XYZ file of C-alpha atoms in Angstrom:
716
model
C 246.825 -126.230 33.695
C 243.049 -126.112 34.097
C 241.247 -123.416 36.069
C 238.649 -124.552 38.591
C 235.129 -123.224 38.051
C 234.338 -120.477 40.543
C 232.362 -121.843 43.462
C 232.342 -125.490 42.364
C 230.923 -127.617 45.177
C 233.033 -130.773 44.888
C 233.157 -133.073 47.895
C 236.493 -133.792 49.510
C 238.256 -132.467 46.393
C 237.224 -135.589 44.473
C 234.971 -133.918 41.906
C 231.968 -136.068 42.921
C 228.761 -134.935 41.252
C 226.576 -132.653 43.362
C 223.061 -134.135 42.997
C 221.677 -130.583 42.752
C 223.966 -129.606 39.872
C 222.335 -127.632 37.070
C 220.857 -129.235 33.973
C 223.393 -129.365 31.172
C 221.445 -127.321 28.595
C 220.850 -124.115 30.640
C 224.381 -124.354 32.036
C 225.909 -124.547 28.558
C 223.824 -121.614 27.287
C 225.166 -119.418 30.056
C 228.774 -120.505 29.551
C 228.579 -119.709 25.841
C 227.253 -116.257 26.657
C 229.970 -115.650 29.247
C 232.613 -116.722 26.721
C 231.043 -114.638 23.891
C 230.831 -117.851 21.915
C 228.074 -119.074 19.592
C 226.783 -122.626 19.235
C 228.385 -122.899 15.817
C 231.743 -121.817 17.252
C 231.628 -124.525 19.927
C 230.558 -127.153 17.386
C 233.450 -126.211 15.114
C 236.037 -126.408 17.903
C 234.643 -129.789 18.978
C 234.508 -131.109 15.422
C 230.763 -131.768 15.718
C 227.659 -130.528 13.984
C 225.692 -127.507 15.206
C 222.689 -129.852 15.530
C 224.550 -131.848 18.198
C 225.173 -128.714 20.294
C 221.546 -127.662 19.807
C 220.375 -131.034 21.126
C 222.388 -130.529 24.309
C 220.940 -127.053 24.829
C 217.334 -128.140 24.318
C 217.760 -131.129 26.618
C 217.211 -133.765 23.948
C 220.641 -135.209 24.589
C 223.708 -134.852 26.804
C 227.318 -135.198 25.623
C 229.386 -138.244 26.402
C 232.078 -138.083 29.037
C 234.893 -137.733 26.484
C 232.978 -134.879 24.848
C 232.564 -133.179 28.229
C 236.327 -133.325 28.661
C 236.697 -131.682 25.258
C 234.209 -128.962 26.277
C 236.268 -128.367 29.426
C 239.345 -127.884 27.254
C 237.516 -125.335 25.097
C 236.443 -123.340 28.168
C 239.808 -123.935 29.876
C 238.254 -125.361 33.027
C 238.591 -128.551 35.036
C 236.675 -131.537 33.522
C 234.979 -132.199 36.872
C 233.415 -128.769 36.653
C 231.627 -129.701 33.419
C 230.503 -132.917 35.056
C 229.202 -131.259 38.249
C 227.944 -127.992 36.711
C 227.825 -126.097 40.008
C 229.503 -122.942 38.794
C 230.306 -120.684 35.867
C 233.486 -120.165 33.920
C 235.553 -117.153 34.919
C 234.472 -114.007 33.140
C 236.457 -110.948 32.239
C 233.346 -108.828 32.705
C 233.986 -106.205 35.384
C 231.481 -105.339 38.118
C 229.402 -102.371 37.073
C 226.561 -100.104 38.112
C 223.708 -100.184 35.631
C 221.354 -97.206 35.911
C 217.839 -97.662 34.601
C 217.134 -95.252 31.738
C 214.341 -92.741 32.217
C 210.850 -93.706 31.126
C 210.257 -93.056 27.459
C 206.856 -91.530 28.238
C 208.486 -88.755 30.268
C 207.315 -90.033 33.658
C 209.521 -89.316 36.669
C 209.803 -90.669 40.223
C 211.610 -88.499 42.732
C 212.147 -91.316 45.184
C 210.879 -94.773 46.080
C 207.310 -94.330 47.344
C 207.471 -97.644 49.210
C 210.321 -96.304 51.365
C 208.069 -93.483 52.586
C 205.539 -95.982 53.956
C 207.714 -96.294 57.089
C 209.884 -94.019 59.181
C 213.656 -94.449 58.806
C 213.769 -95.570 62.411
C 215.959 -98.391 63.709
C 213.048 -99.845 65.660
C 210.949 -99.989 62.482
C 213.848 -101.567 60.596
C 214.277 -104.181 63.316
C 210.582 -105.012 63.218
C 210.202 -105.256 59.451
C 213.521 -106.855 58.503
C 213.416 -109.376 61.337
C 209.831 -110.324 60.526
C 210.922 -111.071 56.968
C 213.669 -113.355 58.295
C 211.201 -115.101 60.573
C 208.779 -115.625 57.710
C 211.561 -117.248 55.664
C 212.700 -119.772 58.302
C 214.032 -122.760 56.364
C 214.416 -125.710 58.753
C 211.329 -125.510 60.963
C 212.929 -127.690 63.634
C 215.548 -125.061 64.522
C 215.404 -121.294 65.076
C 216.261 -118.727 62.454
C 219.308 -116.758 63.636
C 219.302 -113.003 63.083
C 222.378 -110.779 63.523
C 222.630 -106.997 63.346
C 226.183 -105.729 62.875
C 226.934 -101.992 63.098
C 230.288 -101.087 61.541
C 231.841 -97.636 61.401
C 234.504 -97.120 58.714
C 237.091 -94.354 58.569
C 240.474 -93.771 56.923
C 241.932 -96.498 54.773
C 239.122 -98.893 55.723
C 236.599 -96.475 54.272
C 238.694 -95.911 51.139
C 238.999 -99.650 50.494
C 235.272 -100.184 50.861
C 234.362 -97.309 48.562
C 236.754 -98.626 45.936
C 235.258 -102.130 46.157
C 231.746 -100.805 45.503
C 232.892 -98.555 42.619
C 232.100 -95.297 44.422
C 233.869 -93.197 41.809
C 231.364 -94.454 39.234
C 228.454 -93.656 41.533
C 229.441 -90.227 42.786
C 228.507 -88.319 39.593
C 225.006 -89.820 39.731
C 224.672 -88.839 43.392
C 225.739 -85.292 42.594
C 223.188 -85.055 39.779
C 220.409 -86.535 41.936
C 221.200 -84.183 44.839
C 220.643 -81.040 42.778
C 216.835 -80.984 42.896
C 214.696 -79.376 45.550
C 212.713 -82.495 46.427
C 212.965 -84.149 49.839
C 215.118 -87.047 48.648
C 217.507 -84.717 46.824
C 217.983 -82.538 49.906
C 218.629 -85.603 52.051
C 221.197 -86.921 49.580
C 222.992 -83.573 49.552
C 223.263 -83.621 53.340
C 224.538 -87.216 53.319
C 227.222 -86.449 50.719
C 228.356 -83.357 52.608
C 228.620 -85.315 55.872
C 230.629 -88.054 54.157
C 233.071 -85.476 52.778
C 233.399 -83.538 56.028
C 233.515 -86.402 58.524
C 235.280 -88.988 56.340
C 233.226 -91.619 58.134
C 230.576 -94.059 56.971
C 228.299 -96.272 59.041
C 227.348 -99.697 57.728
C 224.601 -101.855 59.199
C 224.524 -105.492 58.176
C 221.273 -107.352 58.759
C 221.790 -111.047 58.229
C 219.922 -114.255 58.863
C 220.870 -117.919 59.006
C 218.562 -120.916 58.546
C 216.456 -118.811 56.194
C 215.487 -119.561 52.608
C 217.862 -117.062 50.991
C 217.138 -115.137 47.797
C 216.261 -118.096 45.628
C 214.833 -117.976 42.153
C 215.796 -116.605 38.746
C 217.213 -113.195 38.018
C 214.148 -111.658 36.372
C 211.221 -114.055 36.728
C 209.112 -114.833 39.814
C 211.037 -115.796 42.926
C 212.341 -114.474 46.225
C 215.312 -112.816 44.563
C 213.294 -110.800 42.044
C 210.715 -109.868 44.707
C 213.387 -108.274 46.887
C 215.930 -106.932 44.396
C 213.986 -106.063 41.263
C 210.390 -105.420 42.290
C 208.234 -103.297 44.563
C 205.158 -104.432 46.509
C 205.896 -108.091 45.750
C 205.680 -110.040 48.996
C 206.245 -113.534 47.538
C 205.978 -115.050 51.023
C 205.931 -118.861 51.053
C 205.302 -119.477 54.750
C 202.127 -121.510 54.333
C 199.862 -118.674 55.422
C 201.893 -118.011 58.572
C 203.778 -114.982 57.257
C 203.633 -111.831 59.316
C 203.946 -109.498 56.333
C 201.642 -109.385 53.349
C 202.168 -106.083 51.529
C 205.738 -106.506 50.256
C 206.658 -103.187 51.878
C 208.880 -104.374 54.723
C 211.996 -104.712 52.590
C 211.749 -101.000 51.739
C 212.847 -100.191 55.314
C 216.333 -101.450 54.395
C 216.742 -98.767 51.741
C 214.911 -96.157 53.861
C 217.463 -96.654 56.659
C 220.308 -95.796 54.251
C 221.021 -92.081 53.896
C 222.398 -92.971 50.469
C 219.523 -95.242 49.413
C 222.050 -98.048 48.907
C 221.985 -101.692 49.994
C 224.401 -104.489 49.043
C 223.289 -108.119 49.264
C 224.972 -111.500 49.703
C 222.761 -114.576 49.810
C 223.353 -118.252 50.465
C 220.525 -120.169 48.834
C 218.475 -123.045 50.211
C 217.734 -124.152 46.628
C 220.393 -123.974 43.958
C 220.216 -121.447 41.157
C 222.471 -121.946 38.149
C 223.850 -124.910 40.077
C 225.164 -122.650 42.830
C 224.341 -121.987 46.479
C 226.853 -119.608 48.027
C 227.735 -115.925 47.597
C 225.033 -114.660 45.271
C 225.875 -110.967 45.387
C 224.121 -107.874 44.035
C 223.614 -104.229 44.951
C 220.604 -101.974 44.528
C 220.500 -98.181 44.666
C 217.358 -96.041 44.840
C 217.964 -92.508 43.552
C 215.425 -89.999 42.271
C 215.124 -89.159 38.584
C 218.186 -87.240 37.373
C 220.163 -86.226 34.308
C 223.865 -86.793 33.739
C 225.934 -86.223 30.611
C 222.882 -85.476 28.537
C 221.183 -88.750 29.520
C 218.117 -89.030 31.771
C 217.904 -91.812 34.377
C 214.836 -93.150 36.187
C 216.699 -93.482 39.510
C 217.117 -97.186 40.429
C 220.491 -98.785 39.709
C 221.961 -102.255 40.198
C 225.517 -103.319 40.990
C 226.636 -106.577 39.451
C 227.946 -108.350 36.440
C 226.823 -107.339 32.919
C 224.100 -109.659 31.675
C 225.518 -111.738 28.781
C 222.136 -112.958 27.563
C 220.461 -111.309 24.556
C 217.188 -110.325 26.310
C 218.670 -108.184 29.093
C 222.110 -107.655 27.610
C 224.165 -105.081 29.514
C 221.887 -104.988 32.564
C 223.689 -105.641 35.857
C 222.744 -108.990 37.321
C 223.788 -110.861 40.454
C 227.069 -112.716 40.345
C 228.704 -115.561 42.213
C 231.435 -113.757 44.129
C 234.643 -115.083 45.546
C 235.458 -115.025 49.242
C 237.879 -112.113 48.899
C 235.268 -110.125 47.004
C 232.553 -110.485 49.649
C 235.113 -109.673 52.337
C 236.076 -106.426 50.616
C 232.378 -105.472 50.455
C 231.867 -106.359 54.155
C 229.399 -109.054 53.120
C 231.232 -112.106 54.458
C 229.024 -114.549 56.382
C 229.732 -116.635 59.466
C 228.659 -120.001 58.090
C 227.415 -121.715 54.909
C 223.896 -121.970 56.349
C 221.280 -120.568 53.965
C 220.165 -116.990 54.474
C 220.902 -113.451 53.359
C 223.098 -110.540 54.439
C 221.808 -107.035 53.668
C 224.408 -104.298 54.028
C 222.833 -100.869 54.572
C 225.373 -98.278 53.424
C 225.180 -94.993 55.325
C 222.842 -96.278 58.039
C 221.162 -93.818 60.374
C 218.270 -93.457 62.805
C 216.062 -90.673 61.466
C 214.088 -90.417 64.714
C 217.074 -88.775 66.385
C 216.796 -91.126 69.371
C 220.084 -92.853 68.612
C 223.127 -91.017 67.287
C 226.172 -92.666 68.860
C 227.222 -96.252 68.217
C 226.299 -97.203 71.766
C 222.845 -95.634 71.454
C 222.191 -97.362 68.134
C 223.421 -100.692 69.502
C 221.154 -100.395 72.549
C 218.147 -99.345 70.483
C 218.492 -102.343 68.211
C 218.668 -104.686 71.205
C 215.574 -103.104 72.799
C 213.654 -103.132 69.535
C 214.383 -106.792 68.895
C 213.380 -107.660 72.452
C 210.158 -105.639 72.316
C 209.043 -106.898 68.929
C 210.159 -110.526 69.055
C 210.460 -111.633 72.683
C 207.779 -114.263 72.085
C 209.601 -115.835 69.143
C 212.745 -116.336 71.234
C 211.006 -118.438 73.905
C 210.572 -122.191 73.698
C 208.917 -124.844 75.824
C 207.940 -128.481 75.889
C 205.267 -128.067 73.226
C 207.245 -125.854 70.840
C 210.787 -124.563 70.582
C 212.045 -121.039 70.070
C 211.492 -119.732 66.566
C 214.346 -117.241 66.495
C 217.613 -116.125 68.060
C 218.885 -112.568 67.739
C 222.048 -110.641 68.535
C 223.672 -107.232 67.962
C 227.389 -106.509 67.463
C 229.184 -103.217 66.864
C 232.539 -102.825 65.086
C 234.834 -99.941 64.263
C 237.277 -100.435 61.370
C 237.084 -104.204 61.666
C 237.631 -104.342 65.430
C 234.995 -105.114 68.051
C 233.732 -101.903 69.628
C 230.772 -103.393 71.522
C 230.798 -107.155 72.030
C 228.057 -109.293 70.567
C 224.960 -109.067 72.734
C 222.454 -111.846 72.445
C 218.901 -110.655 73.001
C 217.462 -112.344 76.108
C 213.640 -112.178 76.122
C 213.445 -113.092 79.802
C 215.718 -110.206 80.743
C 213.649 -107.643 78.842
C 210.144 -109.060 79.370
C 210.393 -111.514 82.281
C 206.697 -111.730 83.163
C 205.402 -111.971 79.613
C 208.114 -114.514 78.882
C 207.141 -116.577 81.916
C 203.498 -116.545 80.839
C 204.252 -117.783 77.333
C 206.748 -120.396 78.461
C 204.234 -121.756 80.976
C 201.759 -122.151 78.114
C 204.327 -123.863 75.911
C 205.168 -126.170 78.826
C 201.483 -127.016 79.345
C 201.462 -125.786 82.957
C 198.713 -123.155 82.933
C 195.773 -123.122 85.368
C 192.117 -122.125 84.858
C 192.133 -119.665 87.794
C 194.849 -117.778 89.670
C 195.394 -118.863 93.265
C 199.080 -117.963 93.582
C 201.123 -115.024 92.346
C 203.378 -116.958 89.970
C 200.654 -118.945 88.240
C 199.516 -118.366 84.667
C 195.804 -118.601 83.978
C 194.480 -119.665 80.589
C 191.102 -118.817 79.121
C 189.752 -119.000 75.596
C 188.417 -115.975 73.716
C 185.946 -116.473 70.853
C 186.646 -114.822 67.515
C 183.978 -115.182 64.851
C 185.591 -115.113 61.409
C 183.342 -113.582 58.802
C 182.792 -115.581 55.600
C 184.551 -114.567 52.430
C 182.305 -112.826 49.948
C 180.360 -115.263 47.833
C 181.253 -118.263 50.008
C 178.954 -117.888 52.994
C 175.371 -119.069 53.347
C 172.534 -116.639 53.971
C 172.625 -115.272 57.521
C 175.891 -117.147 58.121
C 177.704 -115.200 60.834
C 180.941 -117.070 60.288
C 183.276 -119.664 61.783
C 184.324 -119.470 65.434
C 187.989 -119.597 66.394
C 189.083 -119.971 70.010
C 192.005 -117.666 70.717
C 194.079 -118.209 73.858
C 194.420 -115.605 76.618
C 197.214 -116.009 79.178
C 197.199 -113.882 82.340
C 199.565 -113.678 85.293
C 200.524 -111.236 88.023
C 202.848 -108.438 86.935
C 206.402 -108.468 88.202
C 207.901 -105.814 90.443
C 210.148 -104.587 87.597
C 207.367 -104.287 85.027
C 207.101 -100.607 84.150
C 204.165 -101.296 81.818
C 201.478 -103.657 82.986
C 197.729 -104.356 83.037
C 197.712 -104.772 79.261
C 197.050 -107.513 76.744
C 199.780 -108.138 74.155
C 198.059 -109.520 71.051
C 199.845 -111.691 68.499
C 199.247 -114.092 65.628
C 201.243 -116.038 63.063
C 204.739 -116.917 64.214
C 204.126 -115.076 67.516
C 204.308 -111.696 65.832
C 203.240 -108.935 68.221
C 200.541 -106.889 66.516
C 199.117 -104.587 69.153
C 198.523 -103.951 72.842
C 195.084 -103.547 74.355
C 194.187 -101.916 77.665
C 191.193 -103.796 79.108
C 188.267 -101.584 79.993
C 186.122 -101.501 83.142
C 188.493 -103.347 85.445
C 187.409 -103.357 89.088
C 189.263 -101.227 91.599
C 191.866 -103.193 93.415
C 192.758 -105.262 90.382
C 196.355 -106.225 91.012
C 198.764 -105.310 88.178
C 198.887 -108.087 85.627
C 200.366 -109.067 82.280
C 198.354 -110.822 79.600
C 199.119 -112.380 76.222
C 196.565 -113.132 73.527
C 197.477 -115.827 70.993
C 195.341 -115.975 67.878
C 195.560 -117.960 64.657
C 198.751 -119.950 64.252
C 200.212 -118.319 67.365
C 198.055 -120.683 69.432
C 200.237 -123.542 68.229
C 197.134 -125.378 67.093
C 196.111 -126.713 63.701
C 192.755 -126.716 61.999
C 190.564 -124.911 59.529
C 189.417 -122.366 62.113
C 193.064 -121.518 62.842
C 193.823 -120.905 59.167
C 190.668 -118.839 58.712
C 191.407 -116.706 61.776
C 194.990 -116.122 60.660
C 193.908 -114.921 57.229
C 191.077 -112.807 58.668
C 193.305 -110.984 61.158
C 196.092 -110.491 58.628
C 193.573 -108.911 56.246
C 192.599 -106.449 59.007
C 196.136 -105.126 59.434
C 197.571 -102.006 57.758
C 201.079 -102.099 56.226
C 202.574 -101.409 59.673
C 200.885 -104.568 61.036
C 200.217 -102.736 64.308
C 196.438 -103.105 64.821
C 193.342 -105.068 63.849
C 190.937 -102.641 62.240
C 189.206 -101.657 59.023
C 191.318 -102.101 55.879
C 190.482 -102.154 52.197
C 191.433 -105.835 52.033
C 189.099 -106.686 54.918
C 186.075 -104.925 53.473
C 186.683 -106.106 49.919
C 187.276 -109.782 50.740
C 184.863 -110.460 53.611
C 181.111 -110.237 53.953
C 179.511 -107.261 55.611
C 179.935 -107.327 59.362
C 183.651 -108.151 59.399
C 184.490 -104.947 61.275
C 181.778 -105.757 63.823
C 183.370 -109.160 64.391
C 186.665 -107.417 65.231
C 184.923 -105.088 67.697
C 183.218 -108.082 69.295
C 186.606 -109.779 69.557
C 188.069 -106.818 71.452
C 185.044 -106.793 73.750
C 185.456 -110.519 74.417
C 189.124 -109.974 75.269
C 188.155 -107.366 77.874
C 185.409 -109.608 79.243
C 187.764 -112.568 79.548
C 190.357 -110.476 81.381
C 187.711 -109.258 83.824
C 186.650 -112.841 84.380
C 190.205 -113.819 85.333
C 190.991 -110.837 87.564
C 187.485 -110.643 89.069
C 184.627 -108.272 88.341
C 181.545 -107.146 90.295
C 178.338 -106.842 88.316
C 177.040 -103.282 88.060
C 174.709 -101.435 85.783
C 176.076 -99.348 82.950
C 173.927 -96.340 83.812
C 176.156 -95.505 86.735
C 179.301 -94.951 84.671
C 182.467 -96.985 84.112
C 182.902 -99.853 86.565
C 186.463 -98.931 87.568
C 185.268 -95.507 88.699
C 182.136 -96.742 90.443
C 184.120 -99.361 92.318
C 186.593 -96.789 93.505
C 184.185 -94.231 94.989
C 180.663 -94.972 96.176
C 179.389 -91.477 96.954
C 176.638 -90.913 99.498
C 174.619 -87.971 98.187
C 173.942 -86.614 101.671
C 171.469 -83.770 102.091
C 171.469 -82.893 98.460
C 169.977 -86.143 97.242
C 166.743 -86.689 99.056
C 164.657 -89.561 97.851
C 163.194 -88.730 94.507
C 165.088 -85.431 94.390
C 167.204 -84.221 91.516
C 170.889 -83.371 91.798
C 171.373 -79.746 90.957
C 175.126 -79.495 90.735
C 176.410 -83.050 90.258
C 178.859 -84.881 92.488
C 182.540 -85.849 92.576
C 183.752 -88.568 90.235
C 187.058 -90.338 89.899
C 189.305 -89.159 87.079
C 192.208 -91.599 87.539
C 193.313 -94.471 89.750
C 196.695 -96.053 90.330
C 196.864 -98.899 92.832
C 199.280 -101.648 93.773
C 200.112 -104.020 96.618
C 203.560 -103.452 98.110
C 205.907 -106.004 99.673
C 204.255 -105.612 103.092
C 200.864 -106.510 101.636
C 199.492 -102.980 101.960
C 197.399 -101.421 99.219
C 198.970 -98.231 97.877
C 196.732 -96.002 95.801
C 196.662 -92.599 94.179
C 193.206 -91.279 93.405
C 192.421 -88.348 91.142
C 189.043 -86.617 91.613
C 186.986 -84.392 89.369
C 184.563 -82.163 91.265
C 181.676 -79.923 90.226
C 181.743 -76.260 91.133
C 180.473 -75.589 94.676
C 180.088 -72.719 97.108
C 181.010 -74.830 100.150
C 183.919 -77.212 100.701
C 183.560 -80.810 99.655
C 184.149 -83.179 102.595
C 184.774 -86.738 101.456
C 185.274 -89.669 103.808
C 186.990 -92.545 101.992
C 186.585 -95.950 103.622
C 188.617 -98.916 102.364
C 186.872 -102.276 102.213
C 187.824 -105.700 100.908
C 185.434 -107.017 98.258
C 184.599 -110.622 99.108
C 182.441 -113.087 97.243
C 179.798 -113.469 99.985
C 178.707 -111.582 103.039
C 179.532 -108.008 103.915
C 182.660 -106.171 102.923
C 185.039 -105.962 105.883
C 186.514 -102.500 106.363
C 190.265 -102.116 106.672
C 192.151 -99.312 108.306
C 194.269 -96.611 106.747
C 197.946 -96.555 107.639
C 198.341 -93.360 105.614
C 195.801 -90.961 104.157
C 197.466 -87.937 102.634
C 196.628 -85.004 100.395
C 198.576 -84.719 97.161
C 197.131 -81.923 94.987
C 194.521 -79.226 95.761
C 193.029 -80.845 98.853
C 193.824 -81.475 102.542
C 193.184 -84.133 105.164
C 191.219 -83.224 108.279
C 190.193 -85.834 110.845
C 190.345 -88.657 108.302
C 188.382 -86.729 105.674
C 189.476 -85.373 102.319
C 188.546 -81.687 102.170
C 188.401 -79.809 98.870
C 187.897 -76.047 98.888
C 185.101 -74.344 96.927
C 185.896 -73.665 93.282
C 188.542 -76.414 93.040
C 187.634 -78.719 90.165
C 190.336 -81.432 90.476
C 192.172 -82.967 93.421
C 194.435 -85.907 94.154
C 194.891 -87.876 97.373
C 196.903 -90.958 98.309
C 196.209 -93.751 100.721
C 197.962 -96.792 102.159
C 195.993 -99.481 103.955
C 197.129 -101.020 107.260
C 198.052 -104.690 106.599
C 197.378 -105.590 110.239
C 193.681 -104.886 109.662
C 193.431 -107.036 106.521
C 191.247 -110.136 106.962
C 193.173 -111.810 104.095
C 196.471 -110.928 102.363
C 196.083 -107.867 100.161
C 197.168 -109.691 97.025
C 194.188 -112.066 97.295
C 191.412 -109.477 97.507
C 190.000 -106.590 95.552
C 189.719 -103.226 97.218
C 186.688 -100.941 97.217
C 186.762 -97.389 98.499
C 183.379 -96.005 99.595
C 182.887 -92.324 100.199
C 180.269 -92.449 102.893
C 179.644 -88.726 103.109
C 179.782 -86.061 100.458
C 178.475 -82.564 100.951
C 179.264 -79.074 99.774
C 177.992 -76.014 97.955
C 174.281 -75.889 97.466
C 173.866 -79.644 97.871
């Protein structure tokens, strides 16, 4: 009876050759190593010369079909498996943890420095891990699917899992690593104590589908080595569209584990060793430690002993069976390519989320906040990603799978982007539900040594979308800036907005996020990515920016931010004023009449009231509601301020509107329609509500100006 090769991909049980089966030579080399057999041994058992076997291995020849059947008999496998070469012969090698020996030069690392680049926060994990999945989208015509699965294990479920991952072999190394006084050692000690006392362990599986998977060889360049065996190796192959660039994001997986331990199961988009499914490995990041008289560097890998001579004994990935991945809680929902990362001992170091419900909710919010734009599609472009969160307890559903709905979490921003993707924007807002589009120039500085003398750079036209804020929007009047695959980078609060500007939401799309193609798009994408720190949360000075681009690159970024503000003001409306009078938003709120203290040509002795803060909105009745904070100079007499509300129109005078309510809030009072502030009071707050019956036009279609027609007090 012949044993089937593990993981052989035959079709319909007929043994038909998989066109992506491995070349015969490399396959045979690996099988000889797994069987502890030499070329001469195989030649002898086949009754052939060693030169014939050597020719197969070097690719100069391939055995005949009858010889392949004889090879199958030697390895005790099915003949079709030798023909297809999509799997390895069964090995008696047990799974093992291989701990890297300490450096021979005496160097020590007391933790993975890359893991300290980020906080062990679930929101940071969601941002970094999900961005990596998005960057690795395989079939660009369909979304990448991301799932976060929380799973609490106790009792026999915990015991079975610990046995499957060889915990008894690991525990002595943990104990040795937890002895030191360094930060990582103290954290490990606390994690071990909690595991012993609570007899509970939290797993968090982060998995994607329709992603590339961890392709590539075990030790040489490729996605697998970049993630499992290397640090600071990004190895992104997204055609310049990748959100990440430092190779640090993957470190958040290990940082989120209290035990520094992550197990991996990957389904590959491109075959390795003739295989696609269930490439499994584990990686552990411990600090330097000593055990049994031996010193260890810290990192360790869980896998199958390497049979090859170069890395003999090192743990490498293996092609696991279905029962094996199930026992490690690494089973996947479908054969679609992608990777499952199992964070062992997951936690939220921020302290914001401690219970399963809190952690579940935080993951949902974080995915919605960071990736709402990627989950929206329209006529011009489909959604890039789908995301969900599920929570289990001992294999049973504790909180049902919750699909992240971008429109539920960010309805107005989502509407703005979808309108753009549907091609239904307008150049100017005339109705509350419209989305206005304007272009914002970004001048991309030349790369060093590539620009001509006095060449300022290449202009890219970013896209700004603006629409009225919704009633449920807690945060508004901001610009959400993104690039690449709609990756949110930062938020910007526009400066010098006129008083009466209705709450709005705005989205800035730059680089590939515009959905456009062209050299300027590629240049802008690279320029902005170079200006981002490892957190990818702002566009500012970085070493990469200053080292790669000609002088003036930082100025181009400042000009870009200024142009964003200017474009927003152009869409919401802005009255021209001179800078010498202070910020426009303050000037437009209070126009102070100097009264007796400001005779023509005279000099103000004590100053005059200015606005410290403004909050204004139009309610359902059309009335303007505002809260105004004042900052006042010291005075001997009361300040008496008479606020008058006027609508700012494009031509003619400003019609005054009546107050329905004028009320004191802090450190002032209302007397006969005036705001009175006692001597010595330096700050005050009042509120006002206009009377809609006196409005010449609906409140939502006009800007409001408040003039203070009289101001007197003290020695003025």
